[in-house]
Coordinates of C-alpha atoms in Angstrom, one line a residue:
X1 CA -19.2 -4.3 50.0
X2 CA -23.2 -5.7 49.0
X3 CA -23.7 -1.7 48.5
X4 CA -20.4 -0.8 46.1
X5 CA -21.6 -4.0 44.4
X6 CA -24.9 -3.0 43.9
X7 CA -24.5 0.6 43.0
X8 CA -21.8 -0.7 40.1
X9 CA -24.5 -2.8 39.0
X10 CA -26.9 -0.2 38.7
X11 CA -24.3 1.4 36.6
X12 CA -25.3 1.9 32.9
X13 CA -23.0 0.1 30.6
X14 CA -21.9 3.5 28.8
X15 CA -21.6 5.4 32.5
X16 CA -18.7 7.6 32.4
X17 CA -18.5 7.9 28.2
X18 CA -18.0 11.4 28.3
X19 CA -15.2 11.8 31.3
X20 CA -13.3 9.0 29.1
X21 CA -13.8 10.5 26.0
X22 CA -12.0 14.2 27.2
X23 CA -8.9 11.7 29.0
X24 CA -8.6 10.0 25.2
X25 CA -8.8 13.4 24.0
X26 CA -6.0 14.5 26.0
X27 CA -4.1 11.2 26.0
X28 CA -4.1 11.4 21.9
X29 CA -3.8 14.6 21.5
X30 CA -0.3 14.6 20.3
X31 CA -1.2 11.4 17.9
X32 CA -4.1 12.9 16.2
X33 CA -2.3 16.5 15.3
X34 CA 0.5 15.0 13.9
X35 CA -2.1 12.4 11.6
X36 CA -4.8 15.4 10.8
X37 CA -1.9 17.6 10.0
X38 CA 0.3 15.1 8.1
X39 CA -2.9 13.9 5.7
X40 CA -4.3 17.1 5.0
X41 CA -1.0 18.7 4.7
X42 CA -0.4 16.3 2.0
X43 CA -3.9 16.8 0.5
X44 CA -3.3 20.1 0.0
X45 CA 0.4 20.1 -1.4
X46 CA -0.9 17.3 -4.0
X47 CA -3.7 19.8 -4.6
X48 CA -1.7 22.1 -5.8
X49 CA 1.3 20.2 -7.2
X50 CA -1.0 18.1 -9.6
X51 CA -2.7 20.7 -11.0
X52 CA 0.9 22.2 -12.5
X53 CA 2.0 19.1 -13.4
X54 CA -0.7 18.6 -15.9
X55 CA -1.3 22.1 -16.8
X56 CA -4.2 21.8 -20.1
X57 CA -6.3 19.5 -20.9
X58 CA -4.2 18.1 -23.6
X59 CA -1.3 16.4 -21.2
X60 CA -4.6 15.1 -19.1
X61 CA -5.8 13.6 -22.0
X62 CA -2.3 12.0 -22.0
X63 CA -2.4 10.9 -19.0
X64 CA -5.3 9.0 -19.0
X65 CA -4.1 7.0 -21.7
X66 CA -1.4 6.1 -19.5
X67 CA -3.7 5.3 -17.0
X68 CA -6.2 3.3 -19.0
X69 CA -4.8 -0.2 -18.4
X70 CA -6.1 -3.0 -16.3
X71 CA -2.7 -2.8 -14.1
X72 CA -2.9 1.1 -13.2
X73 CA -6.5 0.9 -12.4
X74 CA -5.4 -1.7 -10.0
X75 CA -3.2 0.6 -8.7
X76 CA -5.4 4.1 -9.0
X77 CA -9.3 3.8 -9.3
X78 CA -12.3 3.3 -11.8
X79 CA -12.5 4.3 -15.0
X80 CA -15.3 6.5 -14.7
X81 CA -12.4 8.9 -13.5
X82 CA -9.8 8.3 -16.1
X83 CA -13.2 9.1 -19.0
X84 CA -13.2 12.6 -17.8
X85 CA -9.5 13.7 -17.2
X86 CA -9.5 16.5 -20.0
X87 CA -12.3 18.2 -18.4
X88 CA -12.2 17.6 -14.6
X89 CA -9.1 18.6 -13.0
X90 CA -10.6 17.6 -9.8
X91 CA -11.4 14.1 -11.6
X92 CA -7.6 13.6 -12.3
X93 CA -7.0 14.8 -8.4
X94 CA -9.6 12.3 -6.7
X95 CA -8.4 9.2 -9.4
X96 CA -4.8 9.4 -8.5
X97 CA -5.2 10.5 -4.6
X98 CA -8.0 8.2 -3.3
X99 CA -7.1 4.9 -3.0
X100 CA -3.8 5.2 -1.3
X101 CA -4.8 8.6 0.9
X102 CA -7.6 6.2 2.0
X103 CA -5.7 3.4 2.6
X104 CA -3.4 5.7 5.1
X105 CA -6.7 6.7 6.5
X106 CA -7.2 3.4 7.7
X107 CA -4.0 3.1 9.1
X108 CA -4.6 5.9 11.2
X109 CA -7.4 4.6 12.7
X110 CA -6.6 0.9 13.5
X111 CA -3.5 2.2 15.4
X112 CA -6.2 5.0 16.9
X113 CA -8.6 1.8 17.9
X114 CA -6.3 -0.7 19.0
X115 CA -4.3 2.0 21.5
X116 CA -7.8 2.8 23.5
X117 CA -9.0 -0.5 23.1
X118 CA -7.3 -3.9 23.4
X119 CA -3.6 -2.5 24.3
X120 CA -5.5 -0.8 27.1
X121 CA -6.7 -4.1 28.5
X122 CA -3.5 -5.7 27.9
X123 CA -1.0 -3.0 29.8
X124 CA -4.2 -3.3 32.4
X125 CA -4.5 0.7 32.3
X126 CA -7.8 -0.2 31.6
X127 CA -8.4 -2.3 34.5
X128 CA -7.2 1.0 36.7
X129 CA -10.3 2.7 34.8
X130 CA -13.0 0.3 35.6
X131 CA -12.4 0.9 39.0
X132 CA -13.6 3.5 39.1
X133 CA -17.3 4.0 38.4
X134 CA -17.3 3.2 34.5
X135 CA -19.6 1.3 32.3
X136 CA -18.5 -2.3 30.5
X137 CA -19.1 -0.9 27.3
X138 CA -17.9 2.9 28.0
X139 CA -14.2 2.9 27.2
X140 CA -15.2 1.4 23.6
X141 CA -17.7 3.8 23.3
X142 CA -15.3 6.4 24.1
X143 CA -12.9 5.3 21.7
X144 CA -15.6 5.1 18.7
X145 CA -16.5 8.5 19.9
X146 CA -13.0 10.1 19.0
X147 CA -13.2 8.1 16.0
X148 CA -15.3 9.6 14.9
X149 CA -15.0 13.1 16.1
X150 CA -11.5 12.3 14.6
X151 CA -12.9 11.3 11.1
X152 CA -15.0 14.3 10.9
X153 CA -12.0 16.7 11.7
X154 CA -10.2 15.2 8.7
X155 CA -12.7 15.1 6.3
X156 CA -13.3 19.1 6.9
X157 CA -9.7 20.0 7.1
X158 CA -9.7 17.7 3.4
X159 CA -12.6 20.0 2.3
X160 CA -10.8 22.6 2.5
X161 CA -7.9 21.7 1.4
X162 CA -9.1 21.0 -2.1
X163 CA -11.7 24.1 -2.7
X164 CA -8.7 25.6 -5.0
X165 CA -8.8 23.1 -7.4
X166 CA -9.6 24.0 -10.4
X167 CA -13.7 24.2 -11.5
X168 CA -14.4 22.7 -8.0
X169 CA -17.8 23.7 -6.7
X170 CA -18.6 23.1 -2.4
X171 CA -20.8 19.8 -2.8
X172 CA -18.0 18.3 -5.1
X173 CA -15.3 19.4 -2.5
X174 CA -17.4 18.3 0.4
X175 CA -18.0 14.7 -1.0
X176 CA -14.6 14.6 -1.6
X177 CA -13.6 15.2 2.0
X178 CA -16.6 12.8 3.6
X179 CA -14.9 10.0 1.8
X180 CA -12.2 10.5 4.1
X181 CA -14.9 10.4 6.9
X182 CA -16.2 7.4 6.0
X183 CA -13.2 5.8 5.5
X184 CA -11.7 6.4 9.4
X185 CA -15.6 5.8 10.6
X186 CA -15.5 2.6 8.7
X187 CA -11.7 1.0 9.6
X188 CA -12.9 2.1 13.5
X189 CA -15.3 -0.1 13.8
X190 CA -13.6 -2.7 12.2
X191 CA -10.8 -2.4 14.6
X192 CA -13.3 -2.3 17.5
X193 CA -14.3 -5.4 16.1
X194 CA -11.6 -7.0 16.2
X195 CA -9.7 -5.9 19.5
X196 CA -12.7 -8.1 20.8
X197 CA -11.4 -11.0 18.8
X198 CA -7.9 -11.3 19.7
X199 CA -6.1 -11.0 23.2
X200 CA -3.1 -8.8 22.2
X201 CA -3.1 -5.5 20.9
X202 CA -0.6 -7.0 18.2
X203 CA -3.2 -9.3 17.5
X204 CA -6.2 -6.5 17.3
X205 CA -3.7 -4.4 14.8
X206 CA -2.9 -7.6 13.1
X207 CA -6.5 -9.0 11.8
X208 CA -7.4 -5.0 10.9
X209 CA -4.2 -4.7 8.7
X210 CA -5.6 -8.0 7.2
X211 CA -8.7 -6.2 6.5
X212 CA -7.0 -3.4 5.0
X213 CA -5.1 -5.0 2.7
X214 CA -8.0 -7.7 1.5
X215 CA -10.2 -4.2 0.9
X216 CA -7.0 -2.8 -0.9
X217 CA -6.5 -5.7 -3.3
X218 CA -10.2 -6.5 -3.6
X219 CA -10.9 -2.7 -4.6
X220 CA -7.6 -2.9 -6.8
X221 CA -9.0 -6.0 -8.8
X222 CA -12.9 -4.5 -9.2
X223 CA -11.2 -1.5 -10.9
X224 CA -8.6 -3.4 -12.9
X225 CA -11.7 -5.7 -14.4
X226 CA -14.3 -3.3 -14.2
X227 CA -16.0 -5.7 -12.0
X228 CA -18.0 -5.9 -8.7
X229 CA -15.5 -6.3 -6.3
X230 CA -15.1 -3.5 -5.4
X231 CA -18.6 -3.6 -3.5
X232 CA -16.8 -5.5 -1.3
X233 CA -14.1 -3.3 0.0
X234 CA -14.0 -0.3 2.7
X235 CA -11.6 1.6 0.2
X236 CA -14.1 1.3 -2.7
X237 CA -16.8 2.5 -1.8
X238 CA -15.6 6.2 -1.0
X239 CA -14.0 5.7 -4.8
X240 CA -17.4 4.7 -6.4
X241 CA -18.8 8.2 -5.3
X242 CA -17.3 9.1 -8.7
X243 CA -16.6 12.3 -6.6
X244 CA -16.0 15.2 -9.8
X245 CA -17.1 13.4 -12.7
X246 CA -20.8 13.3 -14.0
X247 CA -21.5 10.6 -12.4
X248 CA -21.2 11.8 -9.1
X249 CA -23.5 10.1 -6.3
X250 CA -23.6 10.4 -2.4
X251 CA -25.2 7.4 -1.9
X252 CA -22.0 4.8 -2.0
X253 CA -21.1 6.4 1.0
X254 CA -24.6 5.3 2.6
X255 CA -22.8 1.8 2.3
X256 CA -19.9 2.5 4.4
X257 CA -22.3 4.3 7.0
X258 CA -24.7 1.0 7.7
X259 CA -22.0 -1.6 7.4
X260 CA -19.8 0.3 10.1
X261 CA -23.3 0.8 12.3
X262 CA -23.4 -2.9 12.3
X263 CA -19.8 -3.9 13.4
X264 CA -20.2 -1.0 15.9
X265 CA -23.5 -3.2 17.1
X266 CA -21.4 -6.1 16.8
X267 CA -18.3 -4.8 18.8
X268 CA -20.7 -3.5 21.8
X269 CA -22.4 -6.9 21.5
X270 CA -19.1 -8.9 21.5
X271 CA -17.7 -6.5 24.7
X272 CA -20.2 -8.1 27.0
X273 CA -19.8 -11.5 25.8
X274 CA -16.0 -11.9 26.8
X275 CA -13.7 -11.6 29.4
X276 CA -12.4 -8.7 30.8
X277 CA -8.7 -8.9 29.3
X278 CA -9.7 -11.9 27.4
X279 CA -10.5 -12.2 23.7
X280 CA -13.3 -14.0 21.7
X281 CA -10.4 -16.2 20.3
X282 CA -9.2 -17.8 23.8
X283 CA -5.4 -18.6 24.1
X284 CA -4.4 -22.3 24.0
X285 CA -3.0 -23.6 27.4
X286 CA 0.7 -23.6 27.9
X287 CA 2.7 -27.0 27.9
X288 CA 3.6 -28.1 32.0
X289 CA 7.1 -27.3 31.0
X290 CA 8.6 -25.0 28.0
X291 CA 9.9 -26.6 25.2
X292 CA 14.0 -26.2 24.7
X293 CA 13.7 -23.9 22.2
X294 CA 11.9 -21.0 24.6
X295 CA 14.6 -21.1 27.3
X296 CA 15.6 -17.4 26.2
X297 CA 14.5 -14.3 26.0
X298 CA 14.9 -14.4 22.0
X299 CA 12.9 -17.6 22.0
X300 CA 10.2 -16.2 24.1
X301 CA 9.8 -13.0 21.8
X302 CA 9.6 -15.2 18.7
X303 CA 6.4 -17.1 20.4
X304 CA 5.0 -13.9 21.3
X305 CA 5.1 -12.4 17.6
X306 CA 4.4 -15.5 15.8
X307 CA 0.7 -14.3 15.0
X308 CA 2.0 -11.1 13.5
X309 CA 4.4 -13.3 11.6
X310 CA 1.3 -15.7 9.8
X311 CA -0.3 -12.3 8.9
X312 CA 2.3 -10.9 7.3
X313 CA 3.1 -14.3 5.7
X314 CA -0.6 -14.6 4.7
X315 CA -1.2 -10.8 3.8
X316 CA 2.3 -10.4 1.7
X317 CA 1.9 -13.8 -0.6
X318 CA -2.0 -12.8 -1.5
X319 CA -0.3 -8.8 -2.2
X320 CA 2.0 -10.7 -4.4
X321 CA -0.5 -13.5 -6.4
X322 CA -2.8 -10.2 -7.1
X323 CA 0.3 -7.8 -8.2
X324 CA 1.4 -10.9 -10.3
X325 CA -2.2 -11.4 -12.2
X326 CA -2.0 -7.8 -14.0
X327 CA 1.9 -7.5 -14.5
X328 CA 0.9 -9.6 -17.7
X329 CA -1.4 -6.9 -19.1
X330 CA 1.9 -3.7 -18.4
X331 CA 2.4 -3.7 -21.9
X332 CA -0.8 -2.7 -22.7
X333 CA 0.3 0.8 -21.6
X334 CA 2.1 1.1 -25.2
X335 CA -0.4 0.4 -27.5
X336 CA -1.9 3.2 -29.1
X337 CA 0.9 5.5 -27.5
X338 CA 2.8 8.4 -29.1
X339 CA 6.4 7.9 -28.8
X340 CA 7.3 10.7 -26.0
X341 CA 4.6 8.7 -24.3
X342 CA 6.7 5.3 -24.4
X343 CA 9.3 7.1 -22.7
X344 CA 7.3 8.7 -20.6
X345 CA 6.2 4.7 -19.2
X346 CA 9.4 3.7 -19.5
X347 CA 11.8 6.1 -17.8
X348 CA 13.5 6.4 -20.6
X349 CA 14.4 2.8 -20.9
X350 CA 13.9 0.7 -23.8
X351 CA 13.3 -2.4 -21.2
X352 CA 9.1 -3.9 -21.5
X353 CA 6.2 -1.6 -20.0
X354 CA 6.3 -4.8 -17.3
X355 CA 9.8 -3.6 -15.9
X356 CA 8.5 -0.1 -15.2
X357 CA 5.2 -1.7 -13.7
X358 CA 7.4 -4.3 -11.5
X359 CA 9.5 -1.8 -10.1
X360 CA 6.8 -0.1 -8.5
X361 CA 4.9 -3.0 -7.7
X362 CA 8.3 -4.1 -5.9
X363 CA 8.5 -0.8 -4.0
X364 CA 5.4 -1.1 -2.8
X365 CA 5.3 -4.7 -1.2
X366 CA 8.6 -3.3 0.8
X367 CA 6.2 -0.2 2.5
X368 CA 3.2 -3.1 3.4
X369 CA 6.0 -5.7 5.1
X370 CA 7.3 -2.7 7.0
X371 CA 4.1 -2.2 8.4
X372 CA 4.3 -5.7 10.1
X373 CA 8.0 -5.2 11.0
X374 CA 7.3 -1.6 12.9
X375 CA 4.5 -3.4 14.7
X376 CA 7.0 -5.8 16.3
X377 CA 8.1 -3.0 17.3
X378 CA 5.9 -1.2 18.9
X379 CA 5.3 -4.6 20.9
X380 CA 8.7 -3.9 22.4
X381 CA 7.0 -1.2 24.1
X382 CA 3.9 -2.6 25.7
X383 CA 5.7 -5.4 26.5
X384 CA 8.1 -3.2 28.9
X385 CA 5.5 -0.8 30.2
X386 CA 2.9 -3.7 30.8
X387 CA 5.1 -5.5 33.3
X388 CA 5.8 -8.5 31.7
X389 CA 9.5 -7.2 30.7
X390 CA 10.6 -6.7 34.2
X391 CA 10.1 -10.4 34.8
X392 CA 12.2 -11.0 31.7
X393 CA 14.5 -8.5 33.2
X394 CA 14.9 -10.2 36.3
X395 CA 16.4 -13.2 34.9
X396 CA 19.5 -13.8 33.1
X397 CA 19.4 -11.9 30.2
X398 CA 21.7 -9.1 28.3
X399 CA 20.8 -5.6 30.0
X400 CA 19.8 -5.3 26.1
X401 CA 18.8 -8.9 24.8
X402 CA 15.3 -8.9 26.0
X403 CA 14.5 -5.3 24.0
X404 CA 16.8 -6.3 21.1
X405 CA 15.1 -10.1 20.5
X406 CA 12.1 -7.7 19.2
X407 CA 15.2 -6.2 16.6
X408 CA 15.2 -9.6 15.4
X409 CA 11.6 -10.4 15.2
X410 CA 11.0 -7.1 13.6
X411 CA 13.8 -8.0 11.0
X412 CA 12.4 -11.5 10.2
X413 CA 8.8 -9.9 9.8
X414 CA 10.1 -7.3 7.5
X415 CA 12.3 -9.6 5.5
X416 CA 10.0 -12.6 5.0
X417 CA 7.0 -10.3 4.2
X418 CA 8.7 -8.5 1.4
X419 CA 10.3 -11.7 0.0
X420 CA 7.0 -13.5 -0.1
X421 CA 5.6 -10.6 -1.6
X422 CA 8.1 -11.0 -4.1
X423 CA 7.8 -15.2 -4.3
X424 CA 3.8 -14.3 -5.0
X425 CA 4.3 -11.7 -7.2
X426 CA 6.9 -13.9 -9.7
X427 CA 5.2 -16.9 -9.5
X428 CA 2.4 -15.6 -10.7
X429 CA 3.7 -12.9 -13.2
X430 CA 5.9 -15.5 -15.0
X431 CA 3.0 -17.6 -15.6
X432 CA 1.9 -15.0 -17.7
X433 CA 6.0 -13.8 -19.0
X434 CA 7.3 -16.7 -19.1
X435 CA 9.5 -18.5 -16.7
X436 CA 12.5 -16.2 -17.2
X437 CA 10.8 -13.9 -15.6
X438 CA 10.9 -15.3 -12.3
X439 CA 14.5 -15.0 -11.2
X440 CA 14.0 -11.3 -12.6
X441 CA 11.2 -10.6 -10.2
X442 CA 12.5 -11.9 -7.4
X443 CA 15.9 -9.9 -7.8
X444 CA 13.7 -7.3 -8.0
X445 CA 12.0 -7.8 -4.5
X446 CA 15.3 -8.5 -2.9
X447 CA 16.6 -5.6 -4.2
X448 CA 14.9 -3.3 -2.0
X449 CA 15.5 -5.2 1.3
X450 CA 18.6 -2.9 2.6
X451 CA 15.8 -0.2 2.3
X452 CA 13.5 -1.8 4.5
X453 CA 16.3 -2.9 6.9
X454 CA 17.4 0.8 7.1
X455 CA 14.1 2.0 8.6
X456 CA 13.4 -0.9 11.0
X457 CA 16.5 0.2 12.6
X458 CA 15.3 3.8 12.6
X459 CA 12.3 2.6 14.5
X460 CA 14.3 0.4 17.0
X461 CA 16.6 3.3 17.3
X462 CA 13.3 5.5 18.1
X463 CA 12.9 2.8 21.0
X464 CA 16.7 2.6 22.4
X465 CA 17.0 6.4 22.8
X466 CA 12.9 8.3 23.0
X467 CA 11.0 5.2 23.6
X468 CA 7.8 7.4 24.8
X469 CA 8.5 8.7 21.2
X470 CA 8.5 5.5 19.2
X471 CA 5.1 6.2 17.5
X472 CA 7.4 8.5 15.1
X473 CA 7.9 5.6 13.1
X474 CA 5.0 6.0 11.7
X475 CA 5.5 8.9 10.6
X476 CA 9.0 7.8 9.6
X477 CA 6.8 5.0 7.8
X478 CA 4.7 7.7 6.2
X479 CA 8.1 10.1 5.0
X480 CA 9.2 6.8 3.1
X481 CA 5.9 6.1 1.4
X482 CA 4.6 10.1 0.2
X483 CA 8.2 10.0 -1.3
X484 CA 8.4 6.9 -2.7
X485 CA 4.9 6.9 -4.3
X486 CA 4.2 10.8 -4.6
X487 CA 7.7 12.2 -5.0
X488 CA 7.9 12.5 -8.7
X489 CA 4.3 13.9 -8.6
X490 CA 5.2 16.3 -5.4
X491 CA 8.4 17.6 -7.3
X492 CA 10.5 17.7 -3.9
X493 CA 14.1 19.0 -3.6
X494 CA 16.3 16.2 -4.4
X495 CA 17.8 16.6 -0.8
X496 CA 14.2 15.8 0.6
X497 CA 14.0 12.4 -1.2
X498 CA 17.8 11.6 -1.0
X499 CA 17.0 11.0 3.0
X500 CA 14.5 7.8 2.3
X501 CA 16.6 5.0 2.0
X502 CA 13.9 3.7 -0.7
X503 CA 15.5 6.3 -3.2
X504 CA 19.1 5.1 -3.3
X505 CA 18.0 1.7 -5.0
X506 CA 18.7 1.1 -7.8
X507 CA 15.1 0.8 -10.1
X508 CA 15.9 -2.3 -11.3
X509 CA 15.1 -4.3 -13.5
X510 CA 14.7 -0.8 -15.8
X511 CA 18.2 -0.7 -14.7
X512 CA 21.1 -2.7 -13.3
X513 CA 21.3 -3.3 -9.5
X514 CA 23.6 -1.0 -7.5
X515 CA 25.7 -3.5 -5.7
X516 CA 27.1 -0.8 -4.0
X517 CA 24.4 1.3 -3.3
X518 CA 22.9 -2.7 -1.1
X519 CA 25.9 -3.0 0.8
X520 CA 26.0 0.4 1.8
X521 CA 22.1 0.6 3.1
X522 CA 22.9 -2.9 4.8
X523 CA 26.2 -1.3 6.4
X524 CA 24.5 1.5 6.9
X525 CA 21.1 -0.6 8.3
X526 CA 23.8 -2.1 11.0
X527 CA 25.2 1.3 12.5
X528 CA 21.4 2.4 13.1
X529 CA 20.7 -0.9 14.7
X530 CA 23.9 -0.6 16.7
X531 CA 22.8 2.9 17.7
X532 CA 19.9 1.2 18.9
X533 CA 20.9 -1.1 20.9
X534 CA 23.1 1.4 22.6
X535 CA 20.9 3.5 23.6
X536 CA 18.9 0.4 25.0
X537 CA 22.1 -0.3 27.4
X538 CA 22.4 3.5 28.7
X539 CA 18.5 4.5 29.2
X540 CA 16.3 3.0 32.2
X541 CA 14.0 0.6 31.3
X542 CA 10.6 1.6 32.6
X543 CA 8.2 -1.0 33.8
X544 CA 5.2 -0.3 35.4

């Protein structure tokens, strides 16, 4: 025994890097095609969809105009882009592609981080690892290690998928892919950082999806006030590369480079500081005895997911506030504007620029709270292969109640985040619109909940009937999002964007709300959920 202890000792903390990296390889394998593919897939049907959409430089020119207001630059990139439109085709690309391909960059590669990382430790797979002869620090360097083989990957697969654009020369394409690089090499090591901070996997995915958003709306704000926030988020630095303008410069990527160097340092540095299975943020102690209120399975699930609840509490109000700061400024859009391009902004509606602005604003906070709602969801999972679900199982509860009481979480997660979203967004808009704005707002957020509701069941239907293939609801997640923000762009059949339940709302307030259209996503929200739950009751459950 004094000899296997001293021989592990001897062990180099990174011992066995390589063996793990080639099992996350294999393990992810499945994960990363389908996230490479779908990105730069969609890179390169943008690349050439945009390009026909604005065909001269006269309708770019138009564009831009449309573009040129504090609210879209929250919602696009700097204006350094929007100067050269009618001579850079590539600068019209980058402008209205960056900042929400990055965005679902990062999402990649928290869900990438966390999986290897602190839901390892938490199903204890990890703990089968380290005994065999591994280092302390070697299945985090593993993970970074795909990271960033994984980041690389993408950003050449994005070179290439935008060396047809028009006038693009290699070191313009190339800089345009690295930002992609830097972007999953940056929202890594943020993620490594912070699986050593929390406990729970759900935690780890939790405080990076903070992260994500703060760098969204901090980037969204330096652009919409030509300010120096930007500096401060993940996403904008890739952005400030001015990648196929004049001002084009390699150097803001430098920034993304040394900042993710030092939270690497500071995740390797953290590793040996805790607990194995522990986070730096130790768990309160437990009561003697549980409190009425936990004597059920439901109960129990609602304790378990209250962190992910506060975040998306947190996270959806502060989406809101900053959406509500530049909804004032919308009808700046129409000043200066020909009158095809009124309709244009409109839709064809004679209703304020701020309608048009609101209802994509409104959209929007429903694809953030369903990020929160489908990672209640994928809780479901760990939670039953981890162990802890047979000893739920074994007690008194419905042969489906213990997997469906993360239904219900899932559904207050998504519900309260997109109706705080909406709370935020009018309080603060109608301090700008005036207070009869606010009820009109906050129709507008609720009138999108069916939507949401309809793919939370998809995802809990994903974990009734192919629970080893649950992590399609991402790419469910992704199907609504490239639709509901790129469809008009991407000029998909009408039967591709008729299956997102996003597009059968009604775009209020631009137009009246489709009572109908709400009660039949909620009816139809129920059925999937019911599907669910049946397939719950027929399938094993499979504990480790």
């Amino acid at each position: 025994m004094t000899t296997a202890v001293a021989e592990r000792d001897d062990l180099s903390t990174l011992a066995g890097t390589g063996k793990l990296l080639r099992f996350y390889l294999r393990r992810t394998r499945i994960f990363l095609i389908a996230w490479l593919g779908g990105l730069a897939g969609f890179s390169w049907l943008m690349s050439v969809s945009l390009p026909e959409l604005y065909p001269d430089a006269q309708s770019r020119i138009e564009a831009a105009v449309l573009l040129d207001s504090p609210a879209m630059r929250f919602m696009t990139g700097p204006v350094e882009y929007i100067d050269v439109y009618g001579d850079s085709v590539g600068a019209m690309f980058a402008h209205q592609m960056l900042m929400w391909s990055l965005a679902v960059t990062g999402v990649m590669f928290i869900l990438l981080v966390t999986r290897l990382t602190r839901a390892d430790e938490e199903t204890s797979r990890s703990e089968v690892v380290r005994s065999q002869p591994i280092g302390r620090r070697a299945d985090l360097a593993a993970a970074l290690w795909l990271s960033l083989i994984a980041a690389a990957v993408l950003g050449a697969l994005v070179t290439l998928t935008v060396t047809g654009i028009e006038g693009t020369e290699l070191g313009q394409a190339v800089l345009y892919g690295l930002t992609f690089t830097a972007t999953g090499i940056t929202f890594a090591a943020i993620t490594a950082v912070c699986a050593q901070i929390g406990s729970y996997g759900s935690t780890s995915n939790g405080l990076a999806f903070a992260v994500l958003g703060f760098s969204f709306l901090m980037a969204g704000a330096g652009y919409a006030q030509e300010s120096g926030l930007a500096w401060i988020s993940p996403i904008g630095w890739p952005e400030l590369t001015f990648v196929y303008t004049p001002e084009q410069r390699w150097w803001p990527l430098g920034v993304a480079v040394g900042v993710s160097a030092a939270l690497v340092w500071l995740a390797f540095a953290l590793v040996a500081k805790r607990d194995f299975g522990a986070g730096m943020l130790p768990a309160r102690p437990g009561r003697a005895t549980a409190k009425p209120g936990l004597r059920s399975a439901t109960a129990l699930t609602f304790r378990i997911t209250k962190g992910m609840l506060w975040t998306a509490v947190i996270s959806m109000l502060l989406l809101g506030l900053t959406y509500g700061s530049v909804l004032g400024s919308a009808d700046e859009f129409l000043e200066g504007m020909s009158e095809t391009q009124r309709e244009v902004l409109t839709r064809g509606s004679s209703a304020p620029a701020e309608d048009s602005f609101a209802v994509t604003v409104t959209q929007i906070q429903g694809f953030f709270a369903l990020i929160f709602a489908l990672l209640v969801i994928g809780r479901a999972r760990k939670e039953e292969t981890g162990g802890r679900g047979e000893l739920l199982a074994a007690s008194p509860v419905a042969r489906s109640g213990w997997p469906g009481s993360y239904y219900a979480a899932a559904m207050v997660n998504g519900t309260v985040g997109t109706l705080l979203g909406g709370l935020g967004l009018a309080l603060v808009g109608a301090s700008s619109l005036g207070w009869d704005a606010f009820g009109k707002l906050v129709l507008a957020q609720v009138n999108y909940l069916p939507a949401v509701w309809v793919v939370i069941a998809a995802a809990f239907a994903l974990l009734g009937w192919v629970p080893r293939f649950g992590a399609l609801r991402w790419l469910l997640w992704l199907y609504v999002f490239i639709v509901g923000y790129f469809g008009s762009l991407l000029d998909m059949p009408e039967w591709v964007g008729k299956i997102s339940p996003f597009e059968h709302v009604a775009e209020y307030p631009l137009e009246d709300v489709d009572w109908v259209a709400f009660a039949v996503l909620t009816v139809v929200a129920a059925v999937i959920a019911m599907l669910g739950f049946t397939g719950i009751r027929r399938r094993d459950l499979q504990f480790s």
